[in-house]
mmCIF file with all atom_site columns, C-alpha atoms in Angstrom:
data_model
loop_
_atom_site.group_PDB
_atom_site.id
_atom_site.type_symbol
_atom_site.label_atom_id
_atom_site.label_alt_id
_atom_site.label_comp_id
_atom_site.label_asym_id
_atom_site.label_entity_id
_atom_site.label_seq_id
_atom_site.pdbx_PDB_ins_code
_atom_site.Cartn_x
_atom_site.Cartn_y
_atom_site.Cartn_z
_atom_site.occupancy
_atom_site.B_iso_or_equiv
_atom_site.pdbx_formal_charge
_atom_site.auth_seq_id
_atom_site.auth_comp_id
_atom_site.auth_asym_id
_atom_site.auth_atom_id
_atom_site.pdbx_PDB_model_num
ATOM 1   C CA . UNK A 1 1   ? -113.348 96.362  129.560 1.00 47.00 ? 521 UNK A CA 1
ATOM 2   C CA . UNK A 1 2   ? -110.398 94.452  130.981 1.00 47.00 ? 522 UNK A CA 1
ATOM 3   C CA . UNK A 1 3   ? -110.616 91.789  133.620 1.00 48.00 ? 523 UNK A CA 1
ATOM 4   C CA . UNK A 1 4   ? -107.806 90.704  135.899 1.00 46.00 ? 524 UNK A CA 1
ATOM 5   C CA . UNK A 1 5   ? -107.424 87.062  136.750 1.00 48.00 ? 525 UNK A CA 1
ATOM 6   C CA . UNK A 1 6   ? -105.721 86.206  140.019 1.00 46.00 ? 526 UNK A CA 1
ATOM 7   C CA . UNK A 1 7   ? -104.080 82.854  139.326 1.00 44.00 ? 527 UNK A CA 1
ATOM 8   C CA . UNK A 1 8   ? -102.756 80.560  142.018 1.00 41.00 ? 528 UNK A CA 1
ATOM 9   C CA . UNK A 1 9   ? -99.580  79.147  140.466 1.00 38.00 ? 529 UNK A CA 1
ATOM 10  C CA . UNK A 1 10  ? -98.966  75.971  142.387 1.00 35.00 ? 530 UNK A CA 1
ATOM 11  C CA . UNK A 1 11  ? -95.525  74.623  141.489 1.00 34.00 ? 531 UNK A CA 1
ATOM 12  C CA . UNK A 1 12  ? -95.732  75.582  137.807 1.00 38.00 ? 532 UNK A CA 1
ATOM 13  C CA . UNK A 1 13  ? -92.486  77.509  137.686 1.00 39.00 ? 533 UNK A CA 1
ATOM 14  C CA . UNK A 1 14  ? -94.228  80.706  136.623 1.00 40.00 ? 534 UNK A CA 1
ATOM 15  C CA . UNK A 1 15  ? -93.115  82.849  139.496 1.00 45.00 ? 535 UNK A CA 1
ATOM 16  C CA . UNK A 1 16  ? -92.286  80.413  142.268 1.00 43.00 ? 536 UNK A CA 1
ATOM 17  C CA . UNK A 1 17  ? -90.217  77.330  142.888 1.00 40.00 ? 537 UNK A CA 1
ATOM 18  C CA . UNK A 1 18  ? -91.514  73.896  141.927 1.00 42.00 ? 538 UNK A CA 1
ATOM 19  C CA . UNK A 1 19  ? -90.619  72.497  145.310 1.00 44.00 ? 539 UNK A CA 1
ATOM 20  C CA . UNK A 1 20  ? -93.576  71.074  147.205 1.00 47.00 ? 540 UNK A CA 1
ATOM 21  C CA . UNK A 1 21  ? -92.669  72.917  150.406 1.00 50.00 ? 541 UNK A CA 1
ATOM 22  C CA . UNK A 1 22  ? -92.776  76.330  148.720 1.00 54.00 ? 542 UNK A CA 1
ATOM 23  C CA . UNK A 1 23  ? -95.983  78.363  149.230 1.00 58.00 ? 543 UNK A CA 1
ATOM 24  C CA . UNK A 1 24  ? -98.165  79.070  146.188 1.00 62.00 ? 544 UNK A CA 1
ATOM 25  C CA . UNK A 1 25  ? -97.711  82.352  144.380 1.00 68.00 ? 545 UNK A CA 1
ATOM 26  C CA . UNK A 1 26  ? -100.189 84.622  142.653 1.00 73.00 ? 546 UNK A CA 1
ATOM 27  C CA . UNK A 1 27  ? -100.052 86.156  139.197 1.00 72.00 ? 547 UNK A CA 1
ATOM 28  C CA . UNK A 1 28  ? -102.358 88.868  137.851 1.00 72.00 ? 548 UNK A CA 1
ATOM 29  C CA . UNK A 1 29  ? -103.149 88.575  134.136 1.00 73.00 ? 549 UNK A CA 1
ATOM 30  C CA . UNK A 1 30  ? -105.225 91.175  132.237 1.00 72.00 ? 550 UNK A CA 1
ATOM 31  C CA . UNK A 1 31  ? -107.649 89.522  129.821 1.00 74.00 ? 551 UNK A CA 1
ATOM 32  C CA . UNK A 1 32  ? -110.417 90.553  127.439 1.00 73.00 ? 552 UNK A CA 1
ATOM 33  C CA . UNK A 1 33  ? -112.956 87.890  126.405 1.00 75.00 ? 553 UNK A CA 1
ATOM 34  C CA . UNK A 1 34  ? -114.493 88.075  122.934 1.00 71.00 ? 554 UNK A CA 1
ATOM 35  C CA . UNK A 1 35  ? -116.942 85.965  120.942 1.00 71.00 ? 555 UNK A CA 1
ATOM 36  C CA . UNK A 1 36  ? -116.007 84.852  117.396 1.00 67.00 ? 556 UNK A CA 1
ATOM 37  C CA . UNK A 1 37  ? -117.943 87.815  115.972 1.00 63.00 ? 557 UNK A CA 1
ATOM 38  C CA . UNK A 1 38  ? -115.847 90.229  118.018 1.00 58.00 ? 558 UNK A CA 1
ATOM 39  C CA . UNK A 1 39  ? -118.497 90.994  120.651 1.00 67.00 ? 559 UNK A CA 1
ATOM 40  C CA . UNK A 1 40  ? -117.096 91.634  124.126 1.00 70.00 ? 560 UNK A CA 1
ATOM 41  C CA . UNK A 1 41  ? -118.265 89.208  126.823 1.00 77.00 ? 561 UNK A CA 1
ATOM 42  C CA . UNK A 1 42  ? -119.265 91.004  130.005 1.00 77.00 ? 562 UNK A CA 1
ATOM 43  C CA . UNK A 1 43  ? -120.225 90.100  133.579 1.00 79.00 ? 563 UNK A CA 1
ATOM 44  C CA . UNK A 1 44  ? -118.223 86.879  133.835 1.00 80.00 ? 564 UNK A CA 1
ATOM 45  C CA . UNK A 1 45  ? -117.187 85.419  137.158 1.00 82.00 ? 565 UNK A CA 1
ATOM 46  C CA . UNK A 1 46  ? -114.247 83.167  138.032 1.00 80.00 ? 566 UNK A CA 1
ATOM 47  C CA . UNK A 1 47  ? -116.388 80.004  137.871 1.00 82.00 ? 567 UNK A CA 1
ATOM 48  C CA . UNK A 1 48  ? -117.128 80.636  134.197 1.00 82.00 ? 568 UNK A CA 1
ATOM 49  C CA . UNK A 1 49  ? -113.495 80.613  133.076 1.00 80.00 ? 569 UNK A CA 1
ATOM 50  C CA . UNK A 1 50  ? -110.765 77.978  132.784 1.00 80.00 ? 570 UNK A CA 1
ATOM 51  C CA . UNK A 1 51  ? -107.058 78.697  132.437 1.00 79.00 ? 571 UNK A CA 1
ATOM 52  C CA . UNK A 1 52  ? -104.775 75.969  131.101 1.00 79.00 ? 572 UNK A CA 1
ATOM 53  C CA . UNK A 1 53  ? -101.039 75.714  130.523 1.00 79.00 ? 573 UNK A CA 1
ATOM 54  C CA . UNK A 1 54  ? -100.004 72.610  128.637 1.00 79.00 ? 574 UNK A CA 1
ATOM 55  C CA . UNK A 1 55  ? -101.662 69.745  130.555 1.00 80.00 ? 575 UNK A CA 1
ATOM 56  C CA . UNK A 1 56  ? -102.319 71.697  133.738 1.00 83.00 ? 576 UNK A CA 1
ATOM 57  C CA . UNK A 1 57  ? -105.421 73.618  134.793 1.00 84.00 ? 577 UNK A CA 1
ATOM 58  C CA . UNK A 1 58  ? -104.669 76.703  136.855 1.00 79.00 ? 578 UNK A CA 1
ATOM 59  C CA . UNK A 1 59  ? -106.972 77.558  139.750 1.00 79.00 ? 579 UNK A CA 1
ATOM 60  C CA . UNK A 1 60  ? -108.397 81.075  139.512 1.00 81.00 ? 580 UNK A CA 1
ATOM 61  C CA . UNK A 1 61  ? -108.239 82.868  142.828 1.00 80.00 ? 581 UNK A CA 1
ATOM 62  C CA . UNK A 1 62  ? -110.387 85.821  141.786 1.00 80.00 ? 582 UNK A CA 1
ATOM 63  C CA . UNK A 1 63  ? -111.701 87.927  138.938 1.00 81.00 ? 583 UNK A CA 1
ATOM 64  C CA . UNK A 1 64  ? -112.079 91.697  138.982 1.00 80.00 ? 584 UNK A CA 1
ATOM 65  C CA . UNK A 1 65  ? -113.346 94.002  136.260 1.00 78.00 ? 585 UNK A CA 1
ATOM 66  C CA . UNK A 1 66  ? -111.548 97.215  135.426 1.00 75.00 ? 586 UNK A CA 1
ATOM 67  C CA . UNK A 1 67  ? -113.993 99.761  134.039 1.00 79.00 ? 587 UNK A CA 1
ATOM 68  C CA . UNK A 1 68  ? -111.633 102.721 133.977 1.00 83.00 ? 588 UNK A CA 1
ATOM 69  C CA . UNK A 1 69  ? -111.463 104.792 130.761 1.00 86.00 ? 589 UNK A CA 1
ATOM 70  C CA . UNK A 1 70  ? -109.145 103.403 128.101 1.00 88.00 ? 590 UNK A CA 1
ATOM 71  C CA . UNK A 1 71  ? -106.408 105.031 126.034 1.00 92.00 ? 591 UNK A CA 1
ATOM 72  C CA . UNK A 1 72  ? -105.866 103.382 122.653 1.00 92.00 ? 592 UNK A CA 1
ATOM 73  C CA . UNK A 1 73  ? -103.443 104.346 119.895 1.00 94.00 ? 593 UNK A CA 1
ATOM 74  C CA . UNK A 1 74  ? -104.470 102.968 116.503 1.00 94.00 ? 594 UNK A CA 1
ATOM 75  C CA . UNK A 1 75  ? -101.693 102.342 113.960 1.00 92.00 ? 595 UNK A CA 1
ATOM 76  C CA . UNK A 1 76  ? -103.014 101.848 110.421 1.00 93.00 ? 596 UNK A CA 1
ATOM 77  C CA . UNK A 1 77  ? -100.995 100.794 107.390 1.00 90.00 ? 597 UNK A CA 1
ATOM 78  C CA . UNK A 1 78  ? -102.050 102.879 104.364 1.00 89.00 ? 598 UNK A CA 1
ATOM 79  C CA . UNK A 1 79  ? -99.383  102.136 101.741 1.00 85.00 ? 599 UNK A CA 1
ATOM 80  C CA . UNK A 1 80  ? -99.463  100.707 98.233  1.00 86.00 ? 600 UNK A CA 1
ATOM 81  C CA . UNK A 1 81  ? -99.824  97.089  99.297  1.00 86.00 ? 601 UNK A CA 1
ATOM 82  C CA . UNK A 1 82  ? -103.128 97.756  101.092 1.00 89.00 ? 602 UNK A CA 1
ATOM 83  C CA . UNK A 1 83  ? -106.030 96.563  98.927  1.00 90.00 ? 603 UNK A CA 1
ATOM 84  C CA . UNK A 1 84  ? -109.240 98.521  98.456  1.00 92.00 ? 604 UNK A CA 1
ATOM 85  C CA . UNK A 1 85  ? -111.160 95.871  100.389 1.00 92.00 ? 605 UNK A CA 1
ATOM 86  C CA . UNK A 1 86  ? -108.693 96.059  103.279 1.00 91.00 ? 606 UNK A CA 1
ATOM 87  C CA . UNK A 1 87  ? -109.002 99.854  103.417 1.00 92.00 ? 607 UNK A CA 1
ATOM 88  C CA . UNK A 1 88  ? -112.786 99.568  103.657 1.00 93.00 ? 608 UNK A CA 1
ATOM 89  C CA . UNK A 1 89  ? -112.562 96.937  106.400 1.00 90.00 ? 609 UNK A CA 1
ATOM 90  C CA . UNK A 1 90  ? -110.103 98.997  108.436 1.00 92.00 ? 610 UNK A CA 1
ATOM 91  C CA . UNK A 1 91  ? -112.302 102.085 108.198 1.00 94.00 ? 611 UNK A CA 1
ATOM 92  C CA . UNK A 1 92  ? -115.449 100.150 109.141 1.00 92.00 ? 612 UNK A CA 1
ATOM 93  C CA . UNK A 1 93  ? -113.793 98.434  112.105 1.00 90.00 ? 613 UNK A CA 1
ATOM 94  C CA . UNK A 1 94  ? -112.473 101.698 113.512 1.00 93.00 ? 614 UNK A CA 1
ATOM 95  C CA . UNK A 1 95  ? -115.787 103.477 112.952 1.00 93.00 ? 615 UNK A CA 1
ATOM 96  C CA . UNK A 1 96  ? -117.583 100.770 114.921 1.00 90.00 ? 616 UNK A CA 1
ATOM 97  C CA . UNK A 1 97  ? -115.003 100.891 117.710 1.00 88.00 ? 617 UNK A CA 1
ATOM 98  C CA . UNK A 1 98  ? -115.208 104.656 118.126 1.00 92.00 ? 618 UNK A CA 1
ATOM 99  C CA . UNK A 1 99  ? -119.007 104.680 117.861 1.00 90.00 ? 619 UNK A CA 1
ATOM 100 C CA . UNK A 1 100 ? -119.357 102.147 120.696 1.00 87.00 ? 620 UNK A CA 1
ATOM 101 C CA . UNK A 1 101 ? -116.658 103.692 122.898 1.00 88.00 ? 621 UNK A CA 1
ATOM 102 C CA . UNK A 1 102 ? -117.553 105.404 126.138 1.00 88.00 ? 622 UNK A CA 1
ATOM 103 C CA . UNK A 1 103 ? -117.314 109.209 126.309 1.00 91.00 ? 623 UNK A CA 1
ATOM 104 C CA . UNK A 1 104 ? -114.274 109.023 128.608 1.00 92.00 ? 624 UNK A CA 1
ATOM 105 C CA . UNK A 1 105 ? -112.313 106.614 126.385 1.00 92.00 ? 625 UNK A CA 1
ATOM 106 C CA . UNK A 1 106 ? -109.492 108.313 124.497 1.00 94.00 ? 626 UNK A CA 1
ATOM 107 C CA . UNK A 1 107 ? -108.148 107.538 121.021 1.00 95.00 ? 627 UNK A CA 1
ATOM 108 C CA . UNK A 1 108 ? -105.165 108.549 118.955 1.00 96.00 ? 628 UNK A CA 1
ATOM 109 C CA . UNK A 1 109 ? -104.368 107.459 115.407 1.00 97.00 ? 629 UNK A CA 1
ATOM 110 C CA . UNK A 1 110 ? -101.170 107.188 113.390 1.00 93.00 ? 630 UNK A CA 1
ATOM 111 C CA . UNK A 1 111 ? -100.632 105.923 109.849 1.00 92.00 ? 631 UNK A CA 1
ATOM 112 C CA . UNK A 1 112 ? -97.596  104.053 108.519 1.00 88.00 ? 632 UNK A CA 1
ATOM 113 C CA . UNK A 1 113 ? -96.119  103.156 105.112 1.00 85.00 ? 633 UNK A CA 1
ATOM 114 C CA . UNK A 1 114 ? -98.414  105.597 103.312 1.00 85.00 ? 634 UNK A CA 1
ATOM 115 C CA . UNK A 1 115 ? -99.492  109.268 103.275 1.00 86.00 ? 635 UNK A CA 1
ATOM 116 C CA . UNK A 1 116 ? -98.963  110.483 106.844 1.00 87.00 ? 636 UNK A CA 1
ATOM 117 C CA . UNK A 1 117 ? -101.968 111.186 109.059 1.00 90.00 ? 637 UNK A CA 1
ATOM 118 C CA . UNK A 1 118 ? -102.149 111.571 112.819 1.00 93.00 ? 638 UNK A CA 1
ATOM 119 C CA . UNK A 1 119 ? -104.740 112.381 115.451 1.00 96.00 ? 639 UNK A CA 1
ATOM 120 C CA . UNK A 1 120 ? -103.370 112.898 118.943 1.00 96.00 ? 640 UNK A CA 1
ATOM 121 C CA . UNK A 1 121 ? -104.976 112.397 122.317 1.00 95.00 ? 641 UNK A CA 1
ATOM 122 C CA . UNK A 1 122 ? -107.149 115.358 123.212 1.00 94.00 ? 642 UNK A CA 1
ATOM 123 C CA . UNK A 1 123 ? -108.213 116.153 119.650 1.00 95.00 ? 643 UNK A CA 1
ATOM 124 C CA . UNK A 1 124 ? -111.907 115.969 118.844 1.00 94.00 ? 644 UNK A CA 1
ATOM 125 C CA . UNK A 1 125 ? -113.849 112.814 118.041 1.00 94.00 ? 645 UNK A CA 1
ATOM 126 C CA . UNK A 1 126 ? -115.171 114.579 114.944 1.00 95.00 ? 646 UNK A CA 1
ATOM 127 C CA . UNK A 1 127 ? -111.621 114.962 113.621 1.00 96.00 ? 647 UNK A CA 1
ATOM 128 C CA . UNK A 1 128 ? -110.900 111.323 114.427 1.00 96.00 ? 648 UNK A CA 1
ATOM 129 C CA . UNK A 1 129 ? -114.040 110.155 112.610 1.00 96.00 ? 649 UNK A CA 1
ATOM 130 C CA . UNK A 1 130 ? -113.155 112.300 109.593 1.00 95.00 ? 650 UNK A CA 1
ATOM 131 C CA . UNK A 1 131 ? -109.696 110.735 109.330 1.00 95.00 ? 651 UNK A CA 1
ATOM 132 C CA . UNK A 1 132 ? -111.146 107.237 109.794 1.00 95.00 ? 652 UNK A CA 1
ATOM 133 C CA . UNK A 1 133 ? -113.683 107.855 107.009 1.00 95.00 ? 653 UNK A CA 1
ATOM 134 C CA . UNK A 1 134 ? -110.860 108.862 104.657 1.00 94.00 ? 654 UNK A CA 1
ATOM 135 C CA . UNK A 1 135 ? -108.995 105.629 105.387 1.00 93.00 ? 655 UNK A CA 1
ATOM 136 C CA . UNK A 1 136 ? -111.608 103.792 103.296 1.00 93.00 ? 656 UNK A CA 1
ATOM 137 C CA . UNK A 1 137 ? -110.017 105.099 100.083 1.00 91.00 ? 657 UNK A CA 1
ATOM 138 C CA . UNK A 1 138 ? -106.463 105.532 98.889  1.00 87.00 ? 658 UNK A CA 1
ATOM 139 C CA . UNK A 1 139 ? -105.303 109.034 99.776  1.00 81.00 ? 659 UNK A CA 1
ATOM 140 C CA . UNK A 1 140 ? -103.114 111.248 97.582  1.00 78.00 ? 660 UNK A CA 1
ATOM 141 C CA . UNK A 1 141 ? -99.699  112.342 98.724  1.00 71.00 ? 661 UNK A CA 1
ATOM 142 C CA . UNK A 1 142 ? -96.204  110.990 99.087  1.00 69.00 ? 662 UNK A CA 1
ATOM 143 C CA . UNK A 1 143 ? -95.650  107.878 101.121 1.00 69.00 ? 663 UNK A CA 1
ATOM 144 C CA . UNK A 1 144 ? -94.327  108.530 104.610 1.00 69.00 ? 664 UNK A CA 1
ATOM 145 C CA . UNK A 1 145 ? -90.946  107.207 105.642 1.00 69.00 ? 665 UNK A CA 1
ATOM 146 C CA . UNK A 1 146 ? -92.544  106.045 108.887 1.00 78.00 ? 666 UNK A CA 1
ATOM 147 C CA . UNK A 1 147 ? -92.487  102.242 109.089 1.00 81.00 ? 667 UNK A CA 1
ATOM 148 C CA . UNK A 1 148 ? -94.625  100.043 111.310 1.00 81.00 ? 668 UNK A CA 1
ATOM 149 C CA . UNK A 1 149 ? -92.046  99.643  114.071 1.00 83.00 ? 669 UNK A CA 1
ATOM 150 C CA . UNK A 1 150 ? -91.385  103.390 113.992 1.00 84.00 ? 670 UNK A CA 1
ATOM 151 C CA . UNK A 1 151 ? -95.123  103.929 114.475 1.00 86.00 ? 671 UNK A CA 1
ATOM 152 C CA . UNK A 1 152 ? -95.183  101.474 117.409 1.00 86.00 ? 672 UNK A CA 1
ATOM 153 C CA . UNK A 1 153 ? -92.353  103.404 119.016 1.00 86.00 ? 673 UNK A CA 1
ATOM 154 C CA . UNK A 1 154 ? -94.199  106.700 118.506 1.00 88.00 ? 674 UNK A CA 1
ATOM 155 C CA . UNK A 1 155 ? -97.401  105.195 119.930 1.00 90.00 ? 675 UNK A CA 1
ATOM 156 C CA . UNK A 1 156 ? -95.587  104.120 123.102 1.00 88.00 ? 676 UNK A CA 1
ATOM 157 C CA . UNK A 1 157 ? -94.315  107.683 123.531 1.00 89.00 ? 677 UNK A CA 1
ATOM 158 C CA . UNK A 1 158 ? -97.850  109.045 123.177 1.00 92.00 ? 678 UNK A CA 1
ATOM 159 C CA . UNK A 1 159 ? -98.970  106.736 125.995 1.00 90.00 ? 679 UNK A CA 1
ATOM 160 C CA . UNK A 1 160 ? -96.523  108.209 128.504 1.00 87.00 ? 680 UNK A CA 1
ATOM 161 C CA . UNK A 1 161 ? -96.883  108.302 131.404 1.00 87.00 ? 681 UNK A CA 1
ATOM 162 C CA . UNK A 1 162 ? -98.476  104.871 131.225 1.00 82.00 ? 682 UNK A CA 1
ATOM 163 C CA . UNK A 1 163 ? -101.885 104.007 132.649 1.00 83.00 ? 683 UNK A CA 1
ATOM 164 C CA . UNK A 1 164 ? -103.596 100.716 133.353 1.00 79.00 ? 684 UNK A CA 1
ATOM 165 C CA . UNK A 1 165 ? -105.354 99.421  130.240 1.00 78.00 ? 685 UNK A CA 1
ATOM 166 C CA . UNK A 1 166 ? -103.213 101.320 127.697 1.00 85.00 ? 686 UNK A CA 1
ATOM 167 C CA . UNK A 1 167 ? -103.195 99.569  124.326 1.00 87.00 ? 687 UNK A CA 1
ATOM 168 C CA . UNK A 1 168 ? -101.965 99.867  120.755 1.00 88.00 ? 688 UNK A CA 1
ATOM 169 C CA . UNK A 1 169 ? -104.164 98.457  117.983 1.00 89.00 ? 689 UNK A CA 1
ATOM 170 C CA . UNK A 1 170 ? -102.446 97.721  114.670 1.00 87.00 ? 690 UNK A CA 1
ATOM 171 C CA . UNK A 1 171 ? -104.259 97.204  111.344 1.00 90.00 ? 691 UNK A CA 1
ATOM 172 C CA . UNK A 1 172 ? -101.756 96.011  108.751 1.00 85.00 ? 692 UNK A CA 1
ATOM 173 C CA . UNK A 1 173 ? -101.240 93.822  105.698 1.00 82.00 ? 693 UNK A CA 1
ATOM 174 C CA . UNK A 1 174 ? -98.357  92.149  107.498 1.00 76.00 ? 694 UNK A CA 1
ATOM 175 C CA . UNK A 1 175 ? -95.788  92.896  110.137 1.00 70.00 ? 695 UNK A CA 1
ATOM 176 C CA . UNK A 1 176 ? -92.882  92.483  107.703 1.00 67.00 ? 696 UNK A CA 1
ATOM 177 C CA . UNK A 1 177 ? -91.337  95.902  107.350 1.00 60.00 ? 697 UNK A CA 1
ATOM 178 C CA . UNK A 1 178 ? -88.237  96.990  105.438 1.00 62.00 ? 698 UNK A CA 1
ATOM 179 C CA . UNK A 1 179 ? -88.773  100.684 106.132 1.00 65.00 ? 699 UNK A CA 1
ATOM 180 C CA . UNK A 1 180 ? -88.537  101.089 109.909 1.00 69.00 ? 700 UNK A CA 1
ATOM 181 C CA . UNK A 1 181 ? -85.488  102.520 111.601 1.00 72.00 ? 701 UNK A CA 1
ATOM 182 C CA . UNK A 1 182 ? -86.652  101.198 114.992 1.00 71.00 ? 702 UNK A CA 1
ATOM 183 C CA . UNK A 1 183 ? -85.411  97.707  115.818 1.00 72.00 ? 703 UNK A CA 1
ATOM 184 C CA . UNK A 1 184 ? -87.646  94.858  116.988 1.00 69.00 ? 704 UNK A CA 1
ATOM 185 C CA . UNK A 1 185 ? -85.746  94.498  120.271 1.00 77.00 ? 705 UNK A CA 1
ATOM 186 C CA . UNK A 1 186 ? -86.099  98.196  121.095 1.00 73.00 ? 706 UNK A CA 1
ATOM 187 C CA . UNK A 1 187 ? -89.839  98.226  120.428 1.00 73.00 ? 707 UNK A CA 1
ATOM 188 C CA . UNK A 1 188 ? -90.384  95.018  122.415 1.00 74.00 ? 708 UNK A CA 1
ATOM 189 C CA . UNK A 1 189 ? -88.423  96.436  125.344 1.00 75.00 ? 709 UNK A CA 1
ATOM 190 C CA . UNK A 1 190 ? -90.481  99.650  125.297 1.00 71.00 ? 710 UNK A CA 1
ATOM 191 C CA . UNK A 1 191 ? -93.753  97.704  125.290 1.00 70.00 ? 711 UNK A CA 1
ATOM 192 C CA . UNK A 1 192 ? -92.622  95.430  128.115 1.00 70.00 ? 712 UNK A CA 1
ATOM 193 C CA . UNK A 1 193 ? -91.269  98.288  130.222 1.00 68.00 ? 713 UNK A CA 1
ATOM 194 C CA . UNK A 1 194 ? -94.513  100.249 129.993 1.00 61.00 ? 714 UNK A CA 1
ATOM 195 C CA . UNK A 1 195 ? -96.818  97.184  130.178 1.00 62.00 ? 715 UNK A CA 1
ATOM 196 C CA . UNK A 1 196 ? -98.553  98.344  127.009 1.00 70.00 ? 716 UNK A CA 1
ATOM 197 C CA . UNK A 1 197 ? -100.697 95.777  125.175 1.00 72.00 ? 717 UNK A CA 1
ATOM 198 C CA . UNK A 1 198 ? -100.121 95.434  121.428 1.00 71.00 ? 718 UNK A CA 1
ATOM 199 C CA . UNK A 1 199 ? -103.024 93.960  119.419 1.00 69.00 ? 719 UNK A CA 1
ATOM 200 C CA . UNK A 1 200 ? -102.664 93.328  115.696 1.00 65.00 ? 720 UNK A CA 1
ATOM 201 C CA . UNK A 1 201 ? -105.227 92.550  112.999 1.00 68.00 ? 721 UNK A CA 1
ATOM 202 C CA . UNK A 1 202 ? -103.980 91.216  109.663 1.00 68.00 ? 722 UNK A CA 1
ATOM 203 C CA . UNK A 1 203 ? -105.742 92.780  106.654 1.00 69.00 ? 723 UNK A CA 1
ATOM 204 C CA . UNK A 1 204 ? -104.003 90.600  104.044 1.00 63.00 ? 724 UNK A CA 1
ATOM 205 C CA . UNK A 1 205 ? -106.952 90.007  101.721 1.00 52.00 ? 725 UNK A CA 1
#
């Protein structure tokens, strides 16, 4: 679930001039609110949230909830540097996510820096669950030449044409990557151009 905050940016230089005579502007920001245990907070209203930038508090002009189906591409690092504990955590996290997803939510999965696996949009949840279960243990096979940034670039392509709420979830031991052919600037530009959210979880344990 993604909420959109309508912020009234009075003279903060976000999207309007700082001059006093200029009218206020508005800025829509998609947000998801989670508790420390990862539980999603639902049914909030604008009076229950505070937005701050440096020493300023931004007035919230409105809060709407987007309940449309989601499309999420999961990128999982599976190479040699991934510990057994990290593999188990990644598999458990993804199992929980898919189990609690709505029937209309769509998932794709792509591995990087290890034996290559992929599940594309439209393939069955049973296939996705099977691949996720196998992520809990080190899989045989040659390591893929696909680096993390290459996988990000592929994930963006899978999300075309873009839809509201599209996201890429990355489970990795670290973003440092000496294998990718894709450059940081190119990946960042693709994410910005398509308004795709990139969420990363560090498994470095």
